Coordinates of C-alpha atoms in Angstrom, one line a residue:
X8 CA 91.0 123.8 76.8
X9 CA 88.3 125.4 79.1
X10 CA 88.4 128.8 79.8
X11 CA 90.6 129.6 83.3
X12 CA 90.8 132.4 85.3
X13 CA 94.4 133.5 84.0
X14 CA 93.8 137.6 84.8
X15 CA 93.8 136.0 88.1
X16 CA 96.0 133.7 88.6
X17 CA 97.3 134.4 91.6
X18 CA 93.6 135.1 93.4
X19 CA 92.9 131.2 92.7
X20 CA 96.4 130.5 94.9
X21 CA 95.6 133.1 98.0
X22 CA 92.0 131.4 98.0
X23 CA 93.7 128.2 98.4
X24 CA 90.9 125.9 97.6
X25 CA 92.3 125.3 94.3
X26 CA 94.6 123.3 95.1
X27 CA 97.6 125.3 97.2
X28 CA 98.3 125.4 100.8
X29 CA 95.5 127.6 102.6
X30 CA 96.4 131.4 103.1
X31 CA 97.7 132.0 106.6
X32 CA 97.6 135.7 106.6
X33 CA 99.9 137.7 109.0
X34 CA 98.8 141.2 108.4
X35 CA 101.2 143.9 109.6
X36 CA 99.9 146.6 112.1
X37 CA 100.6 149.9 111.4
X38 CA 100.0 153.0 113.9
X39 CA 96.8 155.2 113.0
X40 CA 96.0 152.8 109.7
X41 CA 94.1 155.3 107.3
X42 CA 90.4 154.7 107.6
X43 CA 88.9 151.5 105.7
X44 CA 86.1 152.5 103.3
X45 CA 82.7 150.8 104.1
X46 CA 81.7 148.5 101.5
X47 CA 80.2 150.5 98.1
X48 CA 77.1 149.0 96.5
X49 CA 78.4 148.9 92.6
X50 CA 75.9 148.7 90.1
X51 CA 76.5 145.1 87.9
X52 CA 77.9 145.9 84.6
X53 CA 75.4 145.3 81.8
X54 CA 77.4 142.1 80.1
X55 CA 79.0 139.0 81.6
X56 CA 82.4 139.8 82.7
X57 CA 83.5 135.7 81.4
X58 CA 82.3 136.4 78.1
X59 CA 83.9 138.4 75.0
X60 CA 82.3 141.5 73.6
X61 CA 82.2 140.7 69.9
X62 CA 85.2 143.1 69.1
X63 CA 87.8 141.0 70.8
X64 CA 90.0 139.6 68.2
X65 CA 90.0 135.6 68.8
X66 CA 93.9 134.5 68.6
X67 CA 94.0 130.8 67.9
X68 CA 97.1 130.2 68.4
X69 CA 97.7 132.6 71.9
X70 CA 96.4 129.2 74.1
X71 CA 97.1 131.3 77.8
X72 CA 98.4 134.9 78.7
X73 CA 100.5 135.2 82.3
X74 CA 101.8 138.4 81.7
X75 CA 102.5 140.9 79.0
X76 CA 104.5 144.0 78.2
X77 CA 104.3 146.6 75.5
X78 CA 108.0 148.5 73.4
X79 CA 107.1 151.1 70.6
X80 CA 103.4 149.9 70.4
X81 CA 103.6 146.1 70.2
X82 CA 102.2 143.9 72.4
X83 CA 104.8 141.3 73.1
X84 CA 102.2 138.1 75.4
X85 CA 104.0 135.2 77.9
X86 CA 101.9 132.2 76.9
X87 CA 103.4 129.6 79.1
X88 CA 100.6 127.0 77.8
X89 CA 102.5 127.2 74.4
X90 CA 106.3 127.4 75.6
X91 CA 106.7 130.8 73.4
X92 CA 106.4 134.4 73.5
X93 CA 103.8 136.3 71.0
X94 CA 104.3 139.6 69.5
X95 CA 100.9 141.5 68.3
X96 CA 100.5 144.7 66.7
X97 CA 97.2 146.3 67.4
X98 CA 96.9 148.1 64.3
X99 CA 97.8 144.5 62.5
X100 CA 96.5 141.9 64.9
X101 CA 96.5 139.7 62.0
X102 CA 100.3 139.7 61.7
X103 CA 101.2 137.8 64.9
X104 CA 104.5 136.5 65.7
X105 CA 105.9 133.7 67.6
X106 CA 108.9 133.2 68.9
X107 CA 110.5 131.4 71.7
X108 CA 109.2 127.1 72.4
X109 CA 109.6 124.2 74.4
X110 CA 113.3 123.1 74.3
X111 CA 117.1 123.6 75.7
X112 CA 118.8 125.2 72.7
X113 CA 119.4 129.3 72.7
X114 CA 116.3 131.2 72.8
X115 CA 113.6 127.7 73.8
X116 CA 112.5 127.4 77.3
X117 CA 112.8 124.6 79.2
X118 CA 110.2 125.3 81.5
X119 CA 107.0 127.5 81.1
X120 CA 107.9 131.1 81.4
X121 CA 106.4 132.9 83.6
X122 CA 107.0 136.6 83.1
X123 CA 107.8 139.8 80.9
X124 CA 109.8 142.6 80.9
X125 CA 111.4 145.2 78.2
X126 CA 114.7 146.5 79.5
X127 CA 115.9 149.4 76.8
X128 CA 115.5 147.9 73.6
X129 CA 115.4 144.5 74.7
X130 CA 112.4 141.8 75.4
X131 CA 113.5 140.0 78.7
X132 CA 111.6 136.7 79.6
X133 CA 111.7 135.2 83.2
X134 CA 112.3 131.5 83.8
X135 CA 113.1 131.1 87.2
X136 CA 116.5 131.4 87.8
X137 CA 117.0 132.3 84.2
X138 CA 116.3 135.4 81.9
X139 CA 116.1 135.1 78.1
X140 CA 117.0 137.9 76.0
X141 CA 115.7 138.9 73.3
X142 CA 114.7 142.0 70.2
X143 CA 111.7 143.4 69.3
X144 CA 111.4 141.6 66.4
X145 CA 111.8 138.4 68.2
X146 CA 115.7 137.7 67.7
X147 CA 117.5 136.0 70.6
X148 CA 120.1 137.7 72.2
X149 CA 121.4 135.7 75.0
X150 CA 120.2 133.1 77.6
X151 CA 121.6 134.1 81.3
X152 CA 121.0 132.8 84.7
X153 CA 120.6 135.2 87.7
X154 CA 123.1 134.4 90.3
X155 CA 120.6 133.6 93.2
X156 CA 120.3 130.8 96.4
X157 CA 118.9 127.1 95.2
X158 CA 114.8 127.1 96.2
X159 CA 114.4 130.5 94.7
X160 CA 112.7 131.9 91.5
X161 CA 112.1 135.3 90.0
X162 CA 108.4 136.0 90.4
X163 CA 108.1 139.3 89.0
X164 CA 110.8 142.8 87.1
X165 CA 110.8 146.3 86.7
X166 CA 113.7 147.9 84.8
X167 CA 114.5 151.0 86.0
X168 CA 117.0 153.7 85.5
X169 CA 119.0 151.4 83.6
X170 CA 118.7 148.1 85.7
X171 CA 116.3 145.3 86.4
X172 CA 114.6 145.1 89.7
X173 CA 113.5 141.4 90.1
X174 CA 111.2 140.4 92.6
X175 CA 112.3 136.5 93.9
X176 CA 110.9 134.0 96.0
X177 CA 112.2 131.8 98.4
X178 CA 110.8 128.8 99.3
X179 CA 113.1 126.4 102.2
X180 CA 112.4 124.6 105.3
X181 CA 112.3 127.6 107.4
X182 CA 109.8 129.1 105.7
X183 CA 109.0 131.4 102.5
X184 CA 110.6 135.0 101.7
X185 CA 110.0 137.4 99.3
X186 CA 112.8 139.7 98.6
X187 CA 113.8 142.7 95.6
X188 CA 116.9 142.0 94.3
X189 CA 118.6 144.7 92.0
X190 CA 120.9 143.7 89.5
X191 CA 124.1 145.7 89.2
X192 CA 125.9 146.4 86.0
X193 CA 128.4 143.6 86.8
X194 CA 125.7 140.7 87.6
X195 CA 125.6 141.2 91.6
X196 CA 122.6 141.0 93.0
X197 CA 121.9 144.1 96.3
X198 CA 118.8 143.6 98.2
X199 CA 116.2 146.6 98.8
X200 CA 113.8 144.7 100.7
X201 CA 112.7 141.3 101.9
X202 CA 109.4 140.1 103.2
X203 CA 109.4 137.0 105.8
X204 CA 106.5 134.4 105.5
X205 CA 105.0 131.9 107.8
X206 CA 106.0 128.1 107.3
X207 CA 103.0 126.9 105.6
X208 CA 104.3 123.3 104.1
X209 CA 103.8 125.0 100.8
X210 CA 104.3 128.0 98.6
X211 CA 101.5 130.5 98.6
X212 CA 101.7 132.7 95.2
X213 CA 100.5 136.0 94.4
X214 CA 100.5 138.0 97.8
X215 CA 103.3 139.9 97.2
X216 CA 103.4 142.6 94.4
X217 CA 105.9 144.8 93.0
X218 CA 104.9 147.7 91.6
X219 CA 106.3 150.8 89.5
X220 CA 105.8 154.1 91.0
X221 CA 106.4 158.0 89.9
X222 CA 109.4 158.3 92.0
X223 CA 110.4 154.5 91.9
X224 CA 109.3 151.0 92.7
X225 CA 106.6 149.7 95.3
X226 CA 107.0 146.3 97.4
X227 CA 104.3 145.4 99.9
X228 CA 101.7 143.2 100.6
X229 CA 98.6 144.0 99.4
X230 CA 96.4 142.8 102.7
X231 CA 98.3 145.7 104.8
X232 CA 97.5 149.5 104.4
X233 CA 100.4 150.7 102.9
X234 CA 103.5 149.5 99.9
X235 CA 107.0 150.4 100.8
X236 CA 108.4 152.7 98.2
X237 CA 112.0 152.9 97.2
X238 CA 113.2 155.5 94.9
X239 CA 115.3 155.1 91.8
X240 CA 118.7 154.8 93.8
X241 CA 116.9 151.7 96.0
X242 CA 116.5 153.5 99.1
X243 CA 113.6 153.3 100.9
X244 CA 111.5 156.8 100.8
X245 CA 108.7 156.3 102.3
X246 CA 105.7 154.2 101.5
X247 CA 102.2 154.3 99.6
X248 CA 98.7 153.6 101.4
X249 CA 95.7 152.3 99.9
X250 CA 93.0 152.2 102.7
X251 CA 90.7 154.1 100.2
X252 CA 90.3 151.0 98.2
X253 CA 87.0 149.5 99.1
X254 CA 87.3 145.5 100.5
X255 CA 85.6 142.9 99.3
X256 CA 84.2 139.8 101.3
X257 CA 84.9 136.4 99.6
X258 CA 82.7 135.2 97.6
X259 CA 80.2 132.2 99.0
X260 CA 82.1 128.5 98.9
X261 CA 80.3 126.1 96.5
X262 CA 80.3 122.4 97.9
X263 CA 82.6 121.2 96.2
X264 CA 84.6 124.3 97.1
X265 CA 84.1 123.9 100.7
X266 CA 84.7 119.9 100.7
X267 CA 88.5 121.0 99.4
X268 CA 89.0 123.5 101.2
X269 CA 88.2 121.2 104.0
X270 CA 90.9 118.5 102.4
X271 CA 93.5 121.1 102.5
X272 CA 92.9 121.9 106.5
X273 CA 93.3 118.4 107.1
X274 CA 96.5 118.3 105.1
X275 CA 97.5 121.4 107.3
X276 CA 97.5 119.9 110.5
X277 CA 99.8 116.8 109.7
X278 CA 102.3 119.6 109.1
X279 CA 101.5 121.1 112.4
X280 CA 99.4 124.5 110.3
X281 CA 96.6 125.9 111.5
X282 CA 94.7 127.3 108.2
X283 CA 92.7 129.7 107.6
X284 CA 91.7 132.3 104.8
X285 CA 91.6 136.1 105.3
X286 CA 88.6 138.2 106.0
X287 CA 88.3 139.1 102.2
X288 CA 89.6 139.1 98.9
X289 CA 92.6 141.0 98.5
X290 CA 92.2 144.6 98.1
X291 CA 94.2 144.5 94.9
X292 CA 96.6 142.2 92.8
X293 CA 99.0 144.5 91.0
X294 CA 100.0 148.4 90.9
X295 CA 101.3 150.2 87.5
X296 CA 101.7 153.9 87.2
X297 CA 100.5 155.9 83.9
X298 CA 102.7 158.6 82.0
X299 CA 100.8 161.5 83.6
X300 CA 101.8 159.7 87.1
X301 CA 98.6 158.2 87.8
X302 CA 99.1 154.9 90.3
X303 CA 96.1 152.2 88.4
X304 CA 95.5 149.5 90.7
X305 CA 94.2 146.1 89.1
X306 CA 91.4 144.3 91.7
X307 CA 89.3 141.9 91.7
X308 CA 85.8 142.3 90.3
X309 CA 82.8 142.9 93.0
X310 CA 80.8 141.1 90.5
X311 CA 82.8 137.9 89.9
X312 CA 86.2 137.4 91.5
X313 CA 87.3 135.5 88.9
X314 CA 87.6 138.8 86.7
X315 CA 89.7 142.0 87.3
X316 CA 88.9 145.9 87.6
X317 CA 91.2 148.9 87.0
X318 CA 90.6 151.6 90.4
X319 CA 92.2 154.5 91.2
X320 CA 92.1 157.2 93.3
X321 CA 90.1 160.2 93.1
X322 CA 91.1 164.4 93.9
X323 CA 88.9 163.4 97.2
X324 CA 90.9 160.7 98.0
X325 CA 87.6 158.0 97.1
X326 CA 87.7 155.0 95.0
X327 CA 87.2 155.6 91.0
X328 CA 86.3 152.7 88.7
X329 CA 88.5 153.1 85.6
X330 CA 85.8 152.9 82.4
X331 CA 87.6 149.8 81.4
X332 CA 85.8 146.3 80.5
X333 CA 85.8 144.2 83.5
X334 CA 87.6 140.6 82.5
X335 CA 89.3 137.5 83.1
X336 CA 92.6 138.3 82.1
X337 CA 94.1 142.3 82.5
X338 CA 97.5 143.4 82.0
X339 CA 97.8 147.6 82.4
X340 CA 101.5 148.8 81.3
X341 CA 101.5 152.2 81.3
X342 CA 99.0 153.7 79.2
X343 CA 97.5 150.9 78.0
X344 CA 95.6 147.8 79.2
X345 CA 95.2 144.0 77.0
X346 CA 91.7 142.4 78.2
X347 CA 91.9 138.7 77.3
X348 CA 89.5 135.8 77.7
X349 CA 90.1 132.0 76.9
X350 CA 88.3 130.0 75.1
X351 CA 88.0 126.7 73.4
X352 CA 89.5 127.8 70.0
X353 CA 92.1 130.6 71.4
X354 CA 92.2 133.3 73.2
X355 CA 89.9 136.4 72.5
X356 CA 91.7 139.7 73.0
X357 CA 91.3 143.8 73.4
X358 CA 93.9 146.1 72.9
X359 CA 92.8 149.3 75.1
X360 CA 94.1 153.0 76.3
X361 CA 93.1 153.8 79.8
X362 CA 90.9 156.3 79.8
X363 CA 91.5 159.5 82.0
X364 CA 90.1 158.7 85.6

């Protein structure tokens, strides 16, 4: 297996020349948009953001990471490549454990899962329309579907105060949504917020994000200047800029890149869609929030798109770079951040605390 951008995987889909529908962006205009910061001149880091340091642990049998979560210390991976669900200690790398696989019995997926979440004492995996259920130590609890329309899928969760937030996707003839659905104690579903998308003749991943905030949850795209932010009841309170972070310009098309990129206009206009890409990378591609309240934004790398940086803001108000490796794959939850990076044999990995910014 070569190595593949899996920190991110949704970049690769809002670029579109991999092999998704072109991004028609429809950014949202906003009176008095805080000030964009000119574009910084950042040193290159003194390693190759694709490669390993040498104290990455190399996992053999961890063959992809799409999303991770941490309970009581553990690392608990989604490796949708291998059907199943890892749990690593850091302080005992060498005692992984696996748990989950391909099948339809209790506690196997059917499908790839394609996301985490720990809910109280309880390791929740997303499958779509489904959650799986399960205990720290790996034991299956329950296999459940979430009561939602035919063409969507949960994309993303947050538990908080006691429920799950999920954020879904919608994908019909009219066009795509995005929409945060809470789930109530009796299995109802109540809608915070929804986000209407353009008709592209195919799903474009990754430009939503949900996010967990001081004060509750954020929900926004990441091209406009601010998140929405609803508070722990689900109303909305008010909303969370980010003009401070600095934007960065895509990176220059190989041939090849250009020839299908080219392939997938043409396969625009027989659906009557006009593609074409955004003026820059997104500004970031997730948002998590640290114990001491600090919001850590995940972007891409100035240096190579296909690897991730951890920013935040400053007293000032400017962009910081967190002192974190740069890498291909980067999952933050809460105080700590997993670095990953594929390779032939497994998966190399490094189990880091952010560092005050």
């Amino acid at each position: 297996m070569q190595t593949t951008d899996v920190g991110l995987p949704r970049l690769a889909a809002i670029a579109g020349f991999l092999g998704v529908v072109a991004l028609l962006v429809v950014v949202a205009v906003r009176n008095d948009p805080p000030p964009r910061p000119a574009p910084a001149t950042t040193p290159p880091p003194d390693y190759d953001v694709m490669e390993a340091p040498a104290d990455a642990e190399l996992f053999g049998q961890v063959l992809s990471v799409v999303d991770a979560a941490m309970h009581d210390g553990i690392w608990y991976l989604v490796d949708p490549a291998g059907n199943q669900v890892h749990r690593v200690d850091p302080a005992a790398p060498h005692a992984l454990h696996t748990f989950g696989g391909r099948g339809q019995g209790p506690g196997e997926f059917p499908r790839p899962p394609n996301g985490i979440v720990v809910h109280g004492d309880s390791i929740v995996i997303l499958d779509y329309q489904v959650v799986h259920v399960f205990g720290p130590g790996g034991q299956h609890y329950s296999d459940r579907p979430v009561r939602m329309s035919v063409g969507c899928s949960i994309w993303d969760a947050l538990s908080l105060s006691g429920t799950l937030s999920f954020l879904i996707r919608c994908f019909n003839p009219a066009g795509i949504t995005f929409h945060v659905l809470r789930e109530e104690h009796d299995g109802s579903l109540t809608e915070l917020a929804s986000r209407p998308r353009a008709a592209l003749g195919n799903a474009t991943e990754g430009t939503v994000v949900m996010g967990r905030h001081p004060n509750g949850l954020l929900f926004g795209l990441p091209y406009d200047d601010c998140l929405e932010l609803f508070g722990y009841d689900g109303a909305s309170v008010g909303e969370e800029c980010h003009g401070w972070i600095e934007r960065l310009p895509w990176p220059e098309m190989t041939a090849e890149m250009k020839a299908e990129f080219e392939a997938l206009e043409e396969a625009g206009r027989s659906y009557g869609i006009e593609m074409q890409l955004p003026d820059g990378l997104p500004p970031f591609l997730g948002v998590s929030v640290t114990s001491a309240g600090k919001l850590v934004y995940t972007a891409p790398s100035p240096h190579d798109d296909r690897a991730s940086r951890l920013l935040t803001r400053s007293a000032t108000g400017r962009q910081t770079v967190v002192p974190v490796r740069s890498a291909p794959i980067m999952i933050v939850d809460g105080d700590h951040v997993l670095l990953g990076w594929e390779e032939l044999e497994g998966t190399r990995l490094l189990f880091m605390e952010i560092p005050e910014a």
